[in-house]
Short mmCIF file of C-alpha atoms in Angstrom, two decimals:
data_model
loop_
_atom_site.label_atom_id
_atom_site.label_comp_id
_atom_site.label_asym_id
_atom_site.label_seq_id
_atom_site.Cartn_x
_atom_site.Cartn_y
_atom_site.Cartn_z
CA MET I 1 0.27 23.22 11.24
CA PRO I 2 2.52 26.28 11.19
CA ASN I 3 3.14 27.70 7.76
CA PRO I 4 6.76 26.86 6.89
CA PHE I 5 7.12 30.24 5.20
CA SER I 6 6.58 31.91 8.55
CA LEU I 7 10.10 30.68 9.28
CA LEU I 8 11.36 33.01 6.55
CA VAL I 9 9.46 35.88 8.14
CA SER I 10 11.08 35.17 11.52
CA VAL I 11 14.47 35.03 9.85
CA ARG I 12 13.86 38.38 8.19
CA ASN I 13 12.61 40.10 11.34
CA TRP I 14 15.19 38.61 13.65
CA HIS I 15 18.27 38.22 11.45
CA GLU I 16 20.29 40.53 13.67
CA LEU I 17 19.67 38.30 16.67
CA ILE I 18 20.46 35.14 14.66
CA PHE I 19 23.77 36.72 13.65
CA ALA I 20 24.42 37.80 17.24
CA PHE I 21 23.88 34.22 18.46
CA ALA I 22 26.14 32.88 15.71
CA LEU I 23 28.83 35.33 16.75
CA VAL I 24 28.52 34.35 20.41
CA ASN I 25 28.78 30.68 19.44
CA LEU I 26 31.91 31.27 17.41
CA LYS I 27 33.49 33.32 20.19
CA GLN I 28 32.62 30.60 22.68
CA ARG I 29 34.16 28.01 20.38
CA TYR I 30 37.37 29.95 19.90
CA LYS I 31 37.66 30.96 23.53
CA GLN I 32 41.23 30.45 24.77
CA ARG I 33 41.99 28.36 21.67
CA TYR I 34 45.05 29.67 19.94
CA LEU I 35 44.18 27.91 16.67
CA ARG I 36 40.74 29.59 16.48
CA ALA I 37 39.06 29.17 13.09
CA ALA I 38 41.86 26.82 12.01
CA TRP I 39 39.85 24.12 13.78
CA ALA I 40 37.33 24.37 10.95
CA VAL I 41 40.11 23.04 8.73
CA ILE I 42 41.98 20.75 11.10
CA ASN I 43 38.96 18.57 11.95
CA PRO I 44 38.04 17.58 8.37
CA LEU I 45 41.71 17.21 7.42
CA LEU I 46 42.38 14.82 10.30
CA THR I 47 39.23 12.86 9.44
CA MET I 48 40.42 12.64 5.86
CA ALA I 49 43.86 11.43 6.95
CA VAL I 50 42.37 8.74 9.18
CA PHE I 51 39.93 7.65 6.48
CA THR I 52 42.71 7.48 3.89
CA VAL I 53 44.70 5.13 6.11
CA VAL I 54 41.76 2.97 7.21
CA PHE I 55 39.56 2.80 4.11
CA SER I 56 42.09 3.27 1.32
CA LYS I 57 45.27 1.67 2.70
CA VAL I 58 44.01 -0.95 5.17
CA ALA I 59 40.65 -1.90 3.63
CA ALA I 60 41.87 -1.04 0.10
CA ILE I 61 38.44 0.06 -1.14
CA GLN I 62 37.96 1.52 -4.63
CA SER I 63 36.99 5.19 -4.79
CA GLU I 64 35.16 5.53 -8.11
CA GLY I 65 38.46 6.13 -9.93
CA VAL I 66 39.08 9.35 -7.97
CA PRO I 67 42.15 9.90 -5.73
CA TYR I 68 40.88 8.65 -2.36
CA PRO I 69 41.67 11.76 -0.27
CA LEU I 70 39.71 13.94 -2.68
CA PHE I 71 36.91 11.37 -2.91
CA ALA I 72 36.60 11.24 0.88
CA PHE I 73 36.95 14.98 1.42
CA CYS I 74 34.04 15.68 -0.95
CA ALA I 75 31.75 13.94 1.54
CA ILE I 76 33.60 14.71 4.78
CA VAL I 77 33.08 18.48 4.41
CA PRO I 78 29.27 18.29 4.02
CA TRP I 79 29.05 15.49 6.59
CA ILE I 80 30.91 17.51 9.21
CA PHE I 81 28.64 20.48 8.52
CA PHE I 82 25.64 18.28 9.20
CA SER I 83 27.02 16.41 12.20
CA SER I 84 28.50 19.41 13.97
CA SER I 85 25.35 21.45 13.34
CA VAL I 86 23.31 18.72 14.99
CA GLY I 87 25.95 18.20 17.69
CA PHE I 88 25.89 21.88 18.67
CA ALA I 89 22.14 22.32 18.16
CA VAL I 90 21.16 19.53 20.53
CA SER I 91 22.16 21.52 23.61
CA CYS I 92 21.87 25.06 22.23
CA LEU I 93 18.57 25.92 23.93
CA ASN I 94 19.77 24.52 27.23
CA SER I 95 22.96 26.52 27.09
CA ASN I 96 20.87 29.66 26.63
CA PHE I 97 18.82 28.84 29.73
CA ASN I 98 19.76 32.20 31.22
CA LEU I 99 18.25 34.21 28.39
CA ILE I 100 15.25 31.97 27.78
CA THR I 101 14.07 32.10 31.40
CA ARG I 102 14.51 35.86 31.68
CA ILE I 103 13.45 37.41 28.40
CA ASN I 104 10.70 36.60 25.93
CA PHE I 105 12.10 36.32 22.42
CA PRO I 106 11.60 33.91 19.49
CA LYS I 107 13.44 30.79 20.59
CA ILE I 108 13.97 29.63 17.03
CA THR I 109 16.74 32.20 16.70
CA VAL I 110 18.87 30.07 19.05
CA PRO I 111 19.20 26.91 16.90
CA LEU I 112 19.32 29.02 13.73
CA GLY I 113 22.23 31.01 15.17
CA SER I 114 23.95 27.78 16.14
CA ILE I 115 23.59 26.44 12.58
CA LEU I 116 24.84 29.73 11.16
CA ALA I 117 28.01 29.49 13.27
CA THR I 118 28.68 25.98 11.95
CA PHE I 119 27.94 27.22 8.46
CA PHE I 120 30.85 29.62 8.87
CA ASP I 121 33.13 26.62 9.49
CA PHE I 122 31.53 24.93 6.47
CA LEU I 123 32.48 27.88 4.27
CA ILE I 124 36.09 27.67 5.43
CA SER I 125 36.30 23.92 4.85
CA SER I 126 34.59 24.29 1.45
CA ALA I 127 37.35 26.69 0.45
CA LEU I 128 39.79 23.98 1.49
CA LEU I 129 37.91 21.49 -0.68
CA ALA I 130 38.27 23.85 -3.64
CA ALA I 131 41.98 24.10 -2.87
CA MET I 132 42.22 20.30 -2.91
CA PHE I 133 40.67 20.19 -6.37
CA ALA I 134 43.31 22.67 -7.53
CA LEU I 135 46.08 20.72 -5.81
CA TYR I 136 45.12 17.49 -7.55
CA GLY I 137 44.53 19.35 -10.80
CA TYR I 138 41.14 17.65 -10.81
CA PRO I 139 38.76 19.06 -13.46
CA ILE I 140 35.38 20.46 -12.48
CA GLY I 141 32.60 20.47 -15.06
CA ILE I 142 29.45 22.51 -15.60
CA ASN I 143 27.34 19.86 -13.87
CA ALA I 144 29.07 20.76 -10.62
CA LEU I 145 26.29 23.36 -10.43
CA TYR I 146 24.01 20.52 -9.35
CA ALA I 147 25.82 20.79 -6.03
CA ILE I 148 23.65 23.88 -5.39
CA SER I 149 20.41 21.88 -5.46
CA VAL I 150 22.08 19.16 -3.39
CA PHE I 151 23.06 21.86 -0.90
CA MET I 152 19.48 23.10 -0.63
CA VAL I 153 18.27 19.62 0.28
CA HIS I 154 21.24 19.21 2.64
CA MET I 155 20.32 22.48 4.35
CA MET I 156 16.63 21.53 4.72
CA LEU I 157 17.62 18.30 6.39
CA THR I 158 20.14 20.03 8.66
CA VAL I 159 17.69 22.72 9.79
CA GLY I 160 14.90 20.17 10.28
CA VAL I 161 17.00 17.82 12.40
CA CYS I 162 18.54 20.68 14.39
CA LEU I 163 15.16 22.24 15.22
CA MET I 164 13.80 18.89 16.28
CA VAL I 165 16.69 17.76 18.47
CA SER I 166 17.18 21.17 20.09
CA VAL I 167 13.60 21.40 21.32
CA LEU I 168 13.20 17.71 22.16
CA ASN I 169 16.34 17.94 24.26
CA VAL I 170 14.53 20.44 26.48
CA TYR I 171 12.02 17.69 27.34
CA PHE I 172 14.34 14.67 27.17
CA ARG I 173 18.01 15.29 27.89
CA ASP I 174 18.50 11.63 26.87
CA ILE I 175 18.81 12.92 23.31
CA GLN I 176 21.97 14.78 24.21
CA SER I 177 23.49 11.65 25.72
CA ALA I 178 22.51 9.52 22.73
CA MET I 179 23.69 12.02 20.13
CA PRO I 180 27.40 11.07 19.87
CA VAL I 181 26.59 7.43 19.15
CA ILE I 182 23.68 8.32 16.84
CA LEU I 183 25.95 10.57 14.78
CA GLN I 184 28.63 7.90 14.65
CA VAL I 185 26.21 5.22 13.42
CA TRP I 186 24.69 7.74 11.01
CA MET I 187 28.10 8.49 9.54
CA LEU I 188 28.85 4.80 9.02
CA ALA I 189 25.43 4.41 7.41
CA SER I 190 26.28 7.21 4.94
CA PRO I 191 28.76 7.11 2.06
CA VAL I 192 31.38 9.29 3.74
CA GLY I 193 34.42 7.01 3.64
CA TYR I 194 33.24 4.55 0.99
CA PRO I 195 31.32 4.76 -2.32
CA VAL I 196 27.60 3.99 -2.66
CA GLY I 197 28.61 1.33 -5.22
CA MET I 198 29.95 -0.86 -2.42
CA VAL I 199 26.53 -1.22 -0.79
CA GLY I 200 24.88 -4.57 -1.61
CA LYS I 201 21.96 -4.46 -4.07
CA GLY I 202 19.57 -6.04 -1.58
CA LEU I 203 20.39 -3.39 1.01
CA LEU I 204 20.13 -0.35 -1.30
CA PRO I 205 16.38 0.40 -0.92
CA TYR I 206 16.86 0.67 2.84
CA TYR I 207 20.21 2.38 2.50
CA PHE I 208 18.67 5.26 0.57
CA LEU I 209 16.09 5.88 3.28
CA ASN I 210 18.95 7.70 4.95
CA PRO I 211 18.74 11.08 3.22
CA MET I 212 22.43 11.75 3.84
CA ALA I 213 23.18 8.86 1.43
CA GLY I 214 21.50 10.54 -1.52
CA ILE I 215 22.91 13.93 -0.50
CA LEU I 216 26.56 12.88 -0.17
CA ASP I 217 26.40 10.78 -3.31
CA GLY I 218 24.79 13.75 -5.06
CA TYR I 219 27.71 16.00 -4.10
CA ARG I 220 30.16 13.40 -5.44
CA LYS I 221 28.26 12.94 -8.71
CA ALA I 222 28.18 16.69 -9.28
CA LEU I 223 31.66 17.67 -8.14
CA LEU I 224 33.75 14.59 -8.99
CA HIS I 225 31.96 13.08 -11.98
CA ASN I 226 30.44 16.14 -13.69
CA HIS I 227 27.10 14.38 -13.56
CA ALA I 228 23.58 15.04 -12.27
CA PRO I 229 22.75 13.34 -8.94
CA ASP I 230 21.34 9.84 -9.20
CA PRO I 231 17.58 10.50 -9.67
CA LEU I 232 16.31 7.72 -7.42
CA SER I 233 18.50 8.26 -4.36
CA PHE I 234 18.47 12.04 -4.64
CA ASN I 235 14.70 12.30 -4.99
CA ILE I 236 14.21 10.07 -1.98
CA ALA I 237 16.65 12.25 -0.05
CA ALA I 238 14.83 15.41 -1.16
CA VAL I 239 11.40 14.14 -0.15
CA ILE I 240 12.60 12.87 3.23
CA SER I 241 14.57 16.05 3.90
CA ILE I 242 11.60 18.28 3.18
CA ALA I 243 9.42 16.08 5.40
CA VAL I 244 12.01 16.26 8.19
CA PHE I 245 12.19 20.02 7.80
CA LEU I 246 8.41 20.44 8.03
CA LEU I 247 8.19 18.06 10.96
CA GLY I 248 11.11 19.70 12.77
CA TYR I 249 9.59 23.15 12.35
CA ARG I 250 6.21 21.92 13.50
CA VAL I 251 7.59 20.17 16.58
CA PHE I 252 9.56 23.28 17.45
CA LYS I 253 6.59 25.61 17.09
CA MET I 254 4.33 23.32 19.11
CA SER I 255 6.78 22.97 21.98
CA GLU I 256 8.15 26.50 21.97
CA LYS I 257 5.65 27.95 24.45
CA ASN I 258 6.57 25.48 27.18
CA ILE I 259 10.33 25.75 26.83
CA ALA I 260 10.85 28.39 29.52
CA ASP I 261 8.94 26.33 32.12
CA ILE I 262 10.81 23.09 31.59
CA ILE I 263 14.31 24.00 30.51
CA THR I 264 17.28 23.23 32.75
CA PRO I 265 20.72 24.74 32.29
CA MET X 1 -6.11 52.55 28.93
CA LYS X 2 -5.02 49.46 30.82
CA ALA X 3 -1.40 48.40 30.54
CA VAL X 4 -1.79 45.02 32.23
CA VAL X 5 -4.90 42.99 33.06
CA PHE X 6 -4.85 39.68 34.95
CA GLU X 7 -8.09 37.77 35.09
CA LYS X 8 -8.40 34.72 37.36
CA THR X 9 -4.86 33.84 36.43
CA CYS X 10 -3.34 30.61 37.72
CA LYS X 11 0.09 29.23 37.08
CA ARG X 12 1.38 25.87 38.17
CA PHE X 13 4.76 24.19 37.84
CA HIS X 14 5.72 20.55 37.87
CA LYS X 15 7.48 19.61 41.04
CA SER X 16 9.28 16.82 39.21
CA GLU X 17 12.20 17.55 36.92
CA TYR X 18 10.66 15.15 34.38
CA PHE X 19 8.00 16.72 32.22
CA PHE X 20 6.27 13.49 31.26
CA SER X 21 5.67 12.03 34.68
CA ARG X 22 2.69 12.18 36.95
CA SER X 23 3.80 14.60 39.53
CA ASP X 24 2.46 17.07 41.98
CA TYR X 25 2.14 20.65 41.00
CA LEU X 26 3.26 23.75 42.70
CA TRP X 27 0.65 26.47 42.29
CA ALA X 28 2.80 29.57 42.03
CA LEU X 29 -0.20 31.78 41.27
CA ASN X 30 -3.70 31.00 42.35
CA ASP X 31 -6.65 32.96 41.00
CA VAL X 32 -4.99 36.33 40.67
CA SER X 33 -6.97 39.24 39.24
CA PHE X 34 -5.91 42.87 39.03
CA SER X 35 -5.35 45.56 36.47
CA VAL X 36 -2.85 48.35 36.12
CA ASP X 37 -3.33 51.61 34.24
CA ARG X 38 -0.81 52.99 31.84
CA GLY X 39 1.72 55.18 33.67
CA GLU X 40 1.11 53.62 37.07
CA ALA X 41 4.01 52.57 39.27
CA VAL X 42 3.17 49.42 41.19
CA GLY X 43 5.21 47.86 43.93
CA ILE X 44 4.89 44.15 44.54
CA THR X 45 5.97 42.65 47.80
CA GLY X 46 5.47 39.53 49.86
CA PRO X 47 7.47 36.73 51.45
CA ASN X 48 9.83 34.52 49.43
CA GLY X 49 7.96 32.06 47.24
CA SER X 50 4.75 34.07 47.24
CA GLY X 51 4.64 34.30 43.44
CA LYS X 52 6.11 37.75 42.80
CA THR X 53 8.57 36.64 40.17
CA THR X 54 6.05 34.34 38.48
CA LEU X 55 3.76 37.34 38.18
CA MET X 56 6.54 39.32 36.52
CA ARG X 57 7.38 36.46 34.18
CA LEU X 58 3.75 36.27 33.05
CA ILE X 59 3.68 39.99 32.30
CA ALA X 60 6.92 39.63 30.36
CA GLY X 61 5.46 36.79 28.29
CA ILE X 62 8.30 34.49 29.27
CA THR X 63 5.78 31.96 30.49
CA ARG X 64 2.04 31.50 29.94
CA PRO X 65 -0.78 31.11 32.43
CA THR X 66 -2.08 27.61 33.15
CA SER X 67 -5.59 29.06 33.28
CA GLY X 68 -7.13 32.50 33.26
CA SER X 69 -5.70 35.25 31.14
CA VAL X 70 -2.96 37.83 31.03
CA ALA X 71 -3.36 40.82 28.73
CA VAL X 72 -0.47 43.20 28.18
CA ASN X 73 -0.54 46.36 26.06
CA GLY X 74 2.84 47.65 25.04
CA ARG X 75 6.42 46.60 24.94
CA VAL X 76 7.75 45.02 28.13
CA VAL X 77 11.35 45.15 29.21
CA PRO X 78 11.91 42.78 32.07
CA LEU X 79 14.70 43.25 34.53
CA ILE X 80 14.06 39.97 36.25
CA ARG X 81 17.37 38.90 37.69
CA VAL X 82 18.65 40.22 34.43
CA GLU X 83 22.27 40.14 35.49
CA GLY X 84 21.85 36.40 35.04
CA ALA X 85 20.94 36.97 31.41
CA LEU X 86 24.37 38.42 30.74
CA ASN X 87 26.92 36.07 29.21
CA PHE X 88 29.92 36.01 31.52
CA ASN X 89 32.32 34.96 28.78
CA LEU X 90 31.57 38.06 26.76
CA SER X 91 32.72 41.61 27.33
CA ALA X 92 30.39 44.40 28.44
CA ARG X 93 30.34 45.72 24.88
CA GLU X 94 29.35 42.33 23.46
CA ASN X 95 26.73 41.82 26.16
CA ILE X 96 25.12 45.15 25.33
CA SER X 97 24.77 44.21 21.66
CA LEU X 98 23.57 40.69 22.44
CA LEU X 99 20.94 41.76 24.97
CA ALA X 100 19.74 44.57 22.75
CA ALA X 101 19.37 42.07 19.89
CA VAL X 102 17.43 39.71 22.16
CA PHE X 103 15.08 42.60 22.96
CA GLY X 104 14.68 43.07 19.22
CA ILE X 105 16.49 46.42 19.03
CA LYS X 106 18.08 47.10 15.66
CA LYS X 107 21.80 47.83 15.47
CA LYS X 108 21.24 51.42 14.36
CA ALA X 109 19.10 52.10 17.42
CA VAL X 110 21.65 50.40 19.67
CA ARG X 111 24.36 52.74 18.46
CA LYS X 112 22.26 55.69 19.64
CA ILE X 113 21.85 54.42 23.22
CA PHE X 114 25.24 52.70 23.56
CA GLY X 115 27.00 55.74 25.04
CA ASP X 116 24.20 56.39 27.53
CA ILE X 117 24.25 52.77 28.70
CA VAL X 118 27.99 52.83 29.23
CA ASP X 119 28.01 56.16 31.05
CA PHE X 120 25.07 55.30 33.28
CA ALA X 121 26.73 52.04 34.30
CA GLY X 122 30.09 53.78 34.66
CA ILE X 123 32.03 51.01 32.94
CA ARG X 124 33.76 52.88 30.14
CA ASP X 125 37.22 51.65 31.24
CA MET X 126 36.11 48.02 31.35
CA LEU X 127 34.13 47.79 28.12
CA ASP X 128 36.25 45.10 26.51
CA MET X 129 36.94 42.92 29.53
CA GLN X 130 35.12 39.64 29.97
CA ILE X 131 32.47 40.53 32.52
CA LEU X 132 33.33 37.52 34.67
CA LYS X 133 36.27 39.65 35.79
CA LEU X 134 33.98 42.47 36.94
CA SER X 135 32.58 42.75 40.43
CA HIS X 136 29.01 41.71 41.20
CA GLY X 137 28.03 45.34 41.72
CA MET X 138 29.42 46.42 38.36
CA ILE X 139 27.55 43.60 36.62
CA SER X 140 24.21 44.65 38.13
CA ARG X 141 24.89 48.23 37.16
CA LEU X 142 25.47 47.11 33.60
CA SER X 143 22.30 45.03 33.45
CA PHE X 144 20.14 47.73 35.02
CA SER X 145 21.59 50.29 32.66
CA ILE X 146 20.87 48.17 29.57
CA ALA X 147 17.26 47.56 30.60
CA VAL X 148 16.35 51.16 31.44
CA HIS X 149 17.82 52.50 28.22
CA ILE X 150 15.82 50.17 26.00
CA ASP X 151 12.69 51.88 24.85
CA SER X 152 9.72 50.27 26.61
CA ASP X 153 6.15 50.93 27.71
CA ILE X 154 6.29 48.62 30.70
CA LEU X 155 9.33 48.08 32.86
CA LEU X 156 9.65 45.20 35.31
CA ILE X 157 12.23 45.55 38.04
CA ASP X 158 12.96 42.67 40.34
CA GLU X 159 15.19 43.08 43.39
CA VAL X 160 17.94 44.53 41.27
CA LEU X 161 18.50 47.57 43.36
CA ALA X 162 19.62 45.60 46.38
CA VAL X 163 23.15 45.25 45.07
CA GLY X 164 24.42 48.62 43.91
CA ASP X 165 26.17 51.05 46.25
CA SER X 166 24.20 53.96 47.65
CA SER X 167 25.21 56.44 44.96
CA PHE X 168 24.14 54.02 42.25
CA GLN X 169 20.85 53.38 44.06
CA GLU X 170 20.26 57.11 44.16
CA GLN X 171 21.02 57.26 40.42
CA CYS X 172 18.54 54.41 39.81
CA PHE X 173 15.71 56.08 41.70
CA LYS X 174 16.35 59.27 39.78
CA LYS X 175 16.16 57.34 36.53
CA LEU X 176 13.00 55.57 37.66
CA SER X 177 11.16 58.79 38.45
CA GLU X 178 12.31 60.15 35.09
CA LEU X 179 10.83 57.09 33.37
CA LYS X 180 7.65 57.50 35.40
CA LYS X 181 7.35 61.07 34.21
CA GLN X 182 7.65 59.82 30.63
CA GLY X 183 4.46 57.86 31.28
CA LYS X 184 5.94 54.38 31.53
CA THR X 185 4.27 51.70 33.57
CA ILE X 186 6.62 50.35 36.19
CA PHE X 187 6.44 47.20 38.28
CA PHE X 188 8.84 47.12 41.13
CA VAL X 189 9.36 43.92 43.09
CA SER X 190 11.12 44.07 46.40
CA ASN X 191 11.09 42.87 49.97
CA ASP X 192 12.22 46.29 51.05
CA ILE X 193 9.00 48.17 51.88
CA GLU X 194 10.86 51.47 52.24
CA SER X 195 12.25 51.47 48.70
CA ILE X 196 8.88 50.36 47.33
CA LYS X 197 7.07 53.23 49.02
CA LYS X 198 9.70 55.60 47.70
CA ALA X 199 9.12 54.57 44.09
CA CYS X 200 5.50 53.45 43.84
CA GLY X 201 2.06 54.90 44.50
CA ARG X 202 0.42 51.49 44.76
CA VAL X 203 1.52 48.36 46.56
CA ILE X 204 0.33 44.81 45.94
CA VAL X 205 1.11 42.35 48.73
CA MET X 206 1.23 38.67 47.84
CA GLU X 207 1.16 35.53 49.91
CA SER X 208 1.25 31.90 48.69
CA GLY X 209 0.26 32.77 45.16
CA ARG X 210 -2.59 35.12 46.03
CA ILE X 211 -3.00 38.85 46.36
CA VAL X 212 -3.71 39.64 50.00
CA SER X 213 -3.80 43.41 49.74
CA ASP X 214 -3.78 45.96 46.95
CA GLY X 215 -3.77 49.69 47.54
CA ALA X 216 -1.84 52.82 48.26
#
């Protein structure tokens, strides 16, 4: 079992390479795109617009007494950080085939750099979320600080899933093909467009096995309702996220040595 | 002091593209043993598919032996088809920083060698162009230049010199003998016996994954 703190040591020793990979990813993403970083804003805004029409206007769901666009955006921003991190991470080792088969370096820097690039988009869209609060004149209370602990759990889950899918995709490219539909189902199984309150009581125990449920609801409790995250759902999310992180790191470390022999571009 | 020691080293690859399937193996290296002293320059030659590049990749730590052992003392900079390691969407400047970071060189140290890399490759006018717009020759010059300017104890050079023009080749051999004088261990893979003899005091000849001759 690799010591999870050894990850911090790798990050410290190789932070320049992680940043370099993040920079390359961003450049690649903005290549010949005139709107560049604006895409970090356009994607969540379009999602919010679609959700507002479908969930709020067509399905007429209640949004915990919060204006629906703000309610949705509070979960869309962290959801997109998670889903695009995973979406980019799944093929990140494969797209660095050229480096991996020619130079020996710690492979973990590749998915970490990919996550860091998406984190940059997350920062931009979080600023937009703050602007939305100002636009609606929506008050933010002291308990919004709980969002920090929610973020730590969110990050654990993201890193764990990204490490796992990136290295498994070297062995089974099926993961890459399955990922769009997995992320779509995962989003529908998480309270992104609708409130947790709408989920039937009988379903809830299973519903909260999805750590994104407790995480997204936690963000909403903290930011929209000036309230601590719901203890049950958030604790389940925290435990599962930490387990996923440890498992992801372990799987990555175990498989790392074979990557260069198996990887295809 | 030994720089590299191979002991009964074997390396096999799956023939199938699927990792989890019963498949035949290709034995790229079969019971290879040799050792190289620090400061030696060793040429490695042999027909295509004889295991030369696999040998280099084991020294570089890119891949691990299936059985037997590989011991390496010192920092290895591999130039194994390294022009392929460059990112064609990035400029020469960006490629230099990325590759240096991959080799674990800190930014401060990169700044010191940046000018030398650029001048040696002769690409000062094209620093900020995407390298996919550069010629094949210019790209190999860039990759060779990056690798030889990174501080290393062991340098692996694989067929890279075949591409440059004659003045660049001359420049490369000059650089190589300079590095040799600094006491670096150099492995030089080529099919061109003449250039190997020019650069190396010892030649290892390989055939189907085995060493068939080793000597001056």
